[in-house]
Coordinates of C-alpha atoms in Angstrom, one line a residue:
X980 CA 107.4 71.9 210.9
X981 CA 109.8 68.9 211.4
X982 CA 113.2 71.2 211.5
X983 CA 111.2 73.4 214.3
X984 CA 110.4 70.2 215.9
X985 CA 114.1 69.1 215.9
X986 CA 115.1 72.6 216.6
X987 CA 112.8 72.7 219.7
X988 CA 113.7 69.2 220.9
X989 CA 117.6 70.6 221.0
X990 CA 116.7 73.5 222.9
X991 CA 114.6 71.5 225.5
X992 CA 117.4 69.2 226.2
X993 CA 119.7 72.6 226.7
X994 CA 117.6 74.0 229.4
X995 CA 117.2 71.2 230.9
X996 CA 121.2 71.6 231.8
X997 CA 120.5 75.6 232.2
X998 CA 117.7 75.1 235.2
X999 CA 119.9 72.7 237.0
X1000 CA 122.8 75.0 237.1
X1001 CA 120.4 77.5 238.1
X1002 CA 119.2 76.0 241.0
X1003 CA 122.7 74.9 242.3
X1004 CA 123.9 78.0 242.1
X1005 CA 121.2 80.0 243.7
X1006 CA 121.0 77.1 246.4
X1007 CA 124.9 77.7 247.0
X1008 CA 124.1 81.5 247.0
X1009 CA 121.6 82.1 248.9
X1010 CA 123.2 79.5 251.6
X1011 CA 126.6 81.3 251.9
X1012 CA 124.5 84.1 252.8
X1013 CA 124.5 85.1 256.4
X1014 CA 121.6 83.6 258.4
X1015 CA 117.8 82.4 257.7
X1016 CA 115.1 81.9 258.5
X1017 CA 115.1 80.8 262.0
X1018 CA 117.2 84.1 262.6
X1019 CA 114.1 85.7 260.5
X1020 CA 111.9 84.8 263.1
X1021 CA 113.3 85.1 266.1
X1022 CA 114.0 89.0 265.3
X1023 CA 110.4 89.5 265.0
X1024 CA 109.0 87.7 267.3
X1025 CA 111.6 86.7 270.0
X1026 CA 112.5 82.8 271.4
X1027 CA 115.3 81.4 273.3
X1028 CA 117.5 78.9 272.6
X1029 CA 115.7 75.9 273.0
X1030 CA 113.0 77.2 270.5
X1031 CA 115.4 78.1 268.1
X1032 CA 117.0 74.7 268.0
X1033 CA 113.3 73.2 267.4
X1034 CA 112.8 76.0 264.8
X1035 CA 115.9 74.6 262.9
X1036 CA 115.4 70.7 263.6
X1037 CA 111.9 71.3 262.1
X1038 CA 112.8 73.3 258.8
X1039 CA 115.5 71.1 258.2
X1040 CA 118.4 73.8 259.3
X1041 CA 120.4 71.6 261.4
X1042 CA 121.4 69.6 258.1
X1043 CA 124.7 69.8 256.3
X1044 CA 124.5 72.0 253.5
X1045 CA 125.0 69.5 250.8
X1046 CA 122.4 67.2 252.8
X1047 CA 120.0 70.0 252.3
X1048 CA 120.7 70.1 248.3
X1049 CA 120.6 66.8 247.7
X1050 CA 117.4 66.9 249.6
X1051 CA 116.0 69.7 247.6
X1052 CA 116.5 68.4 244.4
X1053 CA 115.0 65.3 244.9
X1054 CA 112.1 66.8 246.0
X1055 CA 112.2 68.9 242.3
X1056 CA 112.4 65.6 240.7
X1057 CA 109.4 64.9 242.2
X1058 CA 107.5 68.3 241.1
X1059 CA 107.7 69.2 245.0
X1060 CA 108.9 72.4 245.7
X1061 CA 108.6 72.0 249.4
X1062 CA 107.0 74.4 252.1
X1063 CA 107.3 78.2 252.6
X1064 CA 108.5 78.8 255.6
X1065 CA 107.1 82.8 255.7
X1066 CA 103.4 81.6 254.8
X1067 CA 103.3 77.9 255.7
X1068 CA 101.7 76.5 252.7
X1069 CA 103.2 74.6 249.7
X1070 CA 105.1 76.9 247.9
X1071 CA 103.9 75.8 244.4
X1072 CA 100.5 77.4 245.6
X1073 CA 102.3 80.4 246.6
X1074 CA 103.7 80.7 243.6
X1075 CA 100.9 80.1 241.6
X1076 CA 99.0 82.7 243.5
X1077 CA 101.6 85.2 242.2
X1078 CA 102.4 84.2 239.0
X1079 CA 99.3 85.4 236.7
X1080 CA 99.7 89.0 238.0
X1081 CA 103.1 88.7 236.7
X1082 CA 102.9 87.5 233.6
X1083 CA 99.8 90.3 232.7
X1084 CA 101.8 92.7 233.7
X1085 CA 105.4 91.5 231.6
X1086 CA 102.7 90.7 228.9
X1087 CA 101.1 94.3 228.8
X1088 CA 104.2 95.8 229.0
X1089 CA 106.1 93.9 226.6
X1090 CA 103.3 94.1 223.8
X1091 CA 103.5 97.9 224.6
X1092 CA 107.1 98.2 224.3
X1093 CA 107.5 95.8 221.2
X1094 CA 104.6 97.2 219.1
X1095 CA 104.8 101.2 219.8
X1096 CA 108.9 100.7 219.4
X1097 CA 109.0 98.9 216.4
X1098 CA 106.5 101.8 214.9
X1099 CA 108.4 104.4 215.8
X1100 CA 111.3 102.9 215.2
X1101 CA 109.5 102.6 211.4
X1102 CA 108.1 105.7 211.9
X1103 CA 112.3 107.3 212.1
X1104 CA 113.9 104.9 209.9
X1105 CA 111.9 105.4 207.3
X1106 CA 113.4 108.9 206.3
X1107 CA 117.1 108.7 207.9
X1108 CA 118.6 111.7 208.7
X1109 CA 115.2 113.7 209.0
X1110 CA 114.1 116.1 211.6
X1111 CA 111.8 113.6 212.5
X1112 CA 114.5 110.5 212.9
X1113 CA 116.9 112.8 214.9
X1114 CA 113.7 113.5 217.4
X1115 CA 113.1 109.8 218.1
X1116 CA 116.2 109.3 218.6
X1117 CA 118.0 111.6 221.4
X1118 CA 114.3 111.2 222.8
X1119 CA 114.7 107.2 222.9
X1120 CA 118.4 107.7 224.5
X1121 CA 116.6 110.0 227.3
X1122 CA 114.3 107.4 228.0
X1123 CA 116.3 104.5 228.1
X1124 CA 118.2 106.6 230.5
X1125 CA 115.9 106.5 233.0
X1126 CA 115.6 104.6 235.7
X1127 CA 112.2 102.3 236.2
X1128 CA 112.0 103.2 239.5
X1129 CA 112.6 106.9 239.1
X1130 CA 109.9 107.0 236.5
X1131 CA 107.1 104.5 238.1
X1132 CA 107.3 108.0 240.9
X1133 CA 107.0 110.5 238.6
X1134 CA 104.3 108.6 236.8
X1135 CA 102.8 108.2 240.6
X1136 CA 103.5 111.8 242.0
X1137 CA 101.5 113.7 238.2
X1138 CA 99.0 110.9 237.2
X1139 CA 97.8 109.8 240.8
X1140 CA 98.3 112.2 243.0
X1141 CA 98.0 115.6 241.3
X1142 CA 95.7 114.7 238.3
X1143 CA 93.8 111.7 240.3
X1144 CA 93.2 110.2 236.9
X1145 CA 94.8 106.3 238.2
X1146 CA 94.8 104.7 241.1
X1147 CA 98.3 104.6 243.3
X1148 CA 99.1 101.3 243.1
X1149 CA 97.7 97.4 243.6
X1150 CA 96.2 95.3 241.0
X1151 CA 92.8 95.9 241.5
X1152 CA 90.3 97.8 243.8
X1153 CA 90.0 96.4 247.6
X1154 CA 86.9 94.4 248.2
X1155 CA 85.0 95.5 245.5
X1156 CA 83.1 92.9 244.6
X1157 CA 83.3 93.3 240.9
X1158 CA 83.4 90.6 238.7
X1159 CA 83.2 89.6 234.7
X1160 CA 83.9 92.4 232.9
X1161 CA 83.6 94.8 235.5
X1162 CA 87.2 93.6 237.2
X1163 CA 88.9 93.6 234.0
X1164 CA 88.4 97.0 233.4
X1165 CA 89.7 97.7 237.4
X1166 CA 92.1 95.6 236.4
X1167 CA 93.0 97.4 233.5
X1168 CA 93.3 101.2 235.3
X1169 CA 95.3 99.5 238.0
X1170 CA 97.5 98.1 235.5
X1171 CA 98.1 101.4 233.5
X1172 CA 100.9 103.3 235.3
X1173 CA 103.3 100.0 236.1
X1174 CA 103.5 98.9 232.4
X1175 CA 104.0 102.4 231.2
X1176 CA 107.0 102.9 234.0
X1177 CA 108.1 98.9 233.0
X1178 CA 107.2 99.0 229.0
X1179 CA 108.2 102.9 228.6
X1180 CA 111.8 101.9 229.0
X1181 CA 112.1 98.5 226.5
X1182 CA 110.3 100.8 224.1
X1183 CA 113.1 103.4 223.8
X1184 CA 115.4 100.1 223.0
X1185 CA 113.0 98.7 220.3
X1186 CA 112.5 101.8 218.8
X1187 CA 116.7 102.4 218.5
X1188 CA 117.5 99.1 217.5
X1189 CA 114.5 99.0 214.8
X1190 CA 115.5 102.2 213.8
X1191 CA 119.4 100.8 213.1
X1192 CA 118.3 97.8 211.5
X1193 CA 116.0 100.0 208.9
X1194 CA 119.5 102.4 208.0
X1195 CA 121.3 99.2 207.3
X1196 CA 119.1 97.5 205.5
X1197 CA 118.6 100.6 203.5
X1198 CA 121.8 100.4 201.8
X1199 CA 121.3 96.7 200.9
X1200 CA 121.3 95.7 197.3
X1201 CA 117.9 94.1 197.1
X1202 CA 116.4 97.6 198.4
X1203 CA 118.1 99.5 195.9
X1204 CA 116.9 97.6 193.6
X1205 CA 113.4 97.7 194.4
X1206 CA 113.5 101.2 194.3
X1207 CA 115.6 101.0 190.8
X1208 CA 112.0 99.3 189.5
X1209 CA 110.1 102.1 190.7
X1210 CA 108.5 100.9 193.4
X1211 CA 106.4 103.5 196.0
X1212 CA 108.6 104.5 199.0
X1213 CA 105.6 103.1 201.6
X1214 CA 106.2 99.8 199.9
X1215 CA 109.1 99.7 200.0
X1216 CA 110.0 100.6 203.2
X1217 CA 107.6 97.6 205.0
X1218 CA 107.0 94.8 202.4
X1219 CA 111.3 95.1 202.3
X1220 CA 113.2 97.8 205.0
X1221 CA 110.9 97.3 207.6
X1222 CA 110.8 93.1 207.4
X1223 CA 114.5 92.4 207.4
X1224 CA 115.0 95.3 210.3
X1225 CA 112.3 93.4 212.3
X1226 CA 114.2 90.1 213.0
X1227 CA 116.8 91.5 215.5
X1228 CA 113.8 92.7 217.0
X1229 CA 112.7 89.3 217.5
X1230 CA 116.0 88.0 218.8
X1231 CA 116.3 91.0 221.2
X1232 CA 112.6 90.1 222.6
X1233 CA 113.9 86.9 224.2
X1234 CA 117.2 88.5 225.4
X1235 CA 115.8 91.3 227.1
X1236 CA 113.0 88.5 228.9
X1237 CA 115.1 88.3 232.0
X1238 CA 115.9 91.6 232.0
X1239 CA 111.9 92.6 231.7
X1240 CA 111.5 90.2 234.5
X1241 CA 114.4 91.8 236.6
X1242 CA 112.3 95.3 236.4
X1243 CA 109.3 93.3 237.2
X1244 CA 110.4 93.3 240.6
X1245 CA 111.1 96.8 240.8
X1246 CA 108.3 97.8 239.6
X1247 CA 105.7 95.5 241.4
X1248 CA 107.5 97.2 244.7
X1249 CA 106.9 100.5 243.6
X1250 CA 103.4 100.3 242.6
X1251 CA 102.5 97.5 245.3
X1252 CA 101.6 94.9 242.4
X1253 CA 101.6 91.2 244.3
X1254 CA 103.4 89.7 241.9
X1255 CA 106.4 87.0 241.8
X1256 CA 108.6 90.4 242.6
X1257 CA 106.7 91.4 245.7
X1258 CA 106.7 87.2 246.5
X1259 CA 110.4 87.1 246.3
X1260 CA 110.8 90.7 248.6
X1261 CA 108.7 89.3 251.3
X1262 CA 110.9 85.5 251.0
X1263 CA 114.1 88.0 251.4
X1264 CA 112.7 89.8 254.3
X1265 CA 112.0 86.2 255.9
X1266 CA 115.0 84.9 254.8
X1267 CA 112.9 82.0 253.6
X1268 CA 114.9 80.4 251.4
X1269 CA 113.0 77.6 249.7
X1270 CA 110.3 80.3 248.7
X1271 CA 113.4 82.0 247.2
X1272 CA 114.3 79.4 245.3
X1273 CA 111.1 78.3 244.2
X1274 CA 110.6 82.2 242.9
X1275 CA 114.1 81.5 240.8
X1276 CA 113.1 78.2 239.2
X1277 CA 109.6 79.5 238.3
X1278 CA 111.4 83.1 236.8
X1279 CA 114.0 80.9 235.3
X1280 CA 111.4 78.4 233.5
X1281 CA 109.5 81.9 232.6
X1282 CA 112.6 82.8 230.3
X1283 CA 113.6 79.6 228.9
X1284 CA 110.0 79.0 228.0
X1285 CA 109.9 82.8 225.9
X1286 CA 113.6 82.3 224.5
X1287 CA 112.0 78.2 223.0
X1288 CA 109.1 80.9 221.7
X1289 CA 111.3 83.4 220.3
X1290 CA 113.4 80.9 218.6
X1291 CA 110.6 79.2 216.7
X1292 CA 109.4 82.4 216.0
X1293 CA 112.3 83.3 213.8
X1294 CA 113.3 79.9 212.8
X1295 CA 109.4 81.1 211.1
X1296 CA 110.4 84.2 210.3
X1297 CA 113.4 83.2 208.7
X1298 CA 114.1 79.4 207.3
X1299 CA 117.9 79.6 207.1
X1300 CA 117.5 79.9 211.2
X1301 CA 118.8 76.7 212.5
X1302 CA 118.3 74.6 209.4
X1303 CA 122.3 73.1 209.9
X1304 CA 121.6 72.6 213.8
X1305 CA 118.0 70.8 213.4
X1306 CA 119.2 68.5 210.4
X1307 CA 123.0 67.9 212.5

């Protein structure tokens, strides 16, 4: 417990460093961008000149760019992430708003894609070579193949349209008054067809690398050896094959966080989720740059937060994991 405490105390004090650089450089990006938000605004709604130099002295436009980022991060050091420009409310309500949709649907999908791609990935590995492996296999290359978006459609086009089995899109039925359990389960059916189209792809990656990890570790010593003492193949291949093939696994969950996030976005446009990825469309379409920002912090405190989780997972998993960096 204390060399996960000292191993989480290191790792804290590293993403401290990794937010700020975040937030620099997505301040310095999104600034060398052309226009904003008062050029947001007038294009939808029209003004002259007079309102748009009131627009910018009241947003804080008509500051120097580095008078602007020093003023930003001292509003972060005071847990302020200032005001949305598009919807005129704090945006660490905004965000907030959108965040729980997000994180049920990365959840679903990423317990989907872990569990059912590790299985599989059991499932194949346990007889390389087979009919059976070879299946899983060119089937999981096909899949990973495919784009998120392309398949979120299909899934659209046979399961909502022509079977009418799911609903199109959204998070939950409009105004229908259903609460407790009842919402859940809306909730639920809404949620089916986005973390198929987002978890359908991660699983195809599981599923190979478990898959690898099992045909390696099936030519270890300690393997061969178990199976020298006449030990049944089921036995064998989870209490030993399937254990030591799982800890990439748990390295590769953390990795592929940002990257689940990423499709996130894609996919909450496609099936009309409001989520952080719909949040930070609309800040883009606005050109509302705070908002923006705010969306990054929020996404990149998401995946620090799951890589701290992941590595205490396998510092668990495995006690030679950061035993010489939490004693150093």
């Amino acid at each position: 417990m204390t060399r996960a405490l000292r191993l989480l105390h290191r790792r804290l004090v590293g993403s401290v460093f990794v937010l700020l650089i975040v937030v620099i450089g997505s301040f310095l990006l999104l600034e060398a961008a052309p226009g904003d938000a008062v050029d947001a605004y007038i294009v939808s709604t029209g003004g002259d000149a007079g309102m748009i130099e009131l627009l910018r002295h009241r947003w804080g436009l008509d500051q120097s760019e580095l008078t602007r980022l020093a003023n930003y991060l001292w509003t972060l050091l005071h847990l302020d992430l200032g005001q949305s420009v598009t919807f005129s409310r704090p945006i660490r309500d905004v965000i907030l708003e959108r965040l729980p949709t997000t994180l049920i649907l990365m959840g679903s999908a990423t317990a989907l894609s872990f569990s059912l791609g590790s299985a599989l990935g059991i499932y194949a590995g346990a007889r390389p070579g087979s009919f059976r492996d070879r299946f899983l296999s060119i089937g999981s290359l096909a899949l990973y193949a495919v784009p998120g978006f392309w398949l979120g459609l299909v899934l659209i086009v046979v399961f909502a349209v022509d079977l009418r089995w799911l609903p199109i899109g959204g998070i939950e039925s409009i105004a229908s008054g259903k609460t407790g359990l009842a919402r859940a389960a809306d909730i639920a059916i809404h949620l089916v067809l986005p973390v198929s189209a987002l978890g359908f792809i991660y699983l195809a990656l599981y599923l190979r690398m478990m898959r690898a990890g099992m045909a390696e570790a099936w030519r270890q010593d300690f393997v061969l050896a178990a199976r020298a003492r006449g030990l049944p193949r089921r036995r064998i291949v989870l209490a030993h094959v399937a254990r030591n093939a799982l800890l990439p696994l748990v390295t590769m969950l953390g990795l592929q966080s940002a990257q689940m996030l990423g499709g996130s976005v894609v996919i909450e446009s496609v099936f009309a989720v409001p989520g952080l990825g719909r949040l930070a469309q609309e800040a883009v379409a606005g050109r509302d740059t705070p908002l923006l920002l705010g969306i990054i912090l929020a996404s990149a405190v998401l995946v620090v937060v799951i890589n701290l989780l992941v590595d205490l997972a396998y510092a668990v998993l495995d006690p030679r994991v950061g035993a010489g960096e939490a004693s150093a």
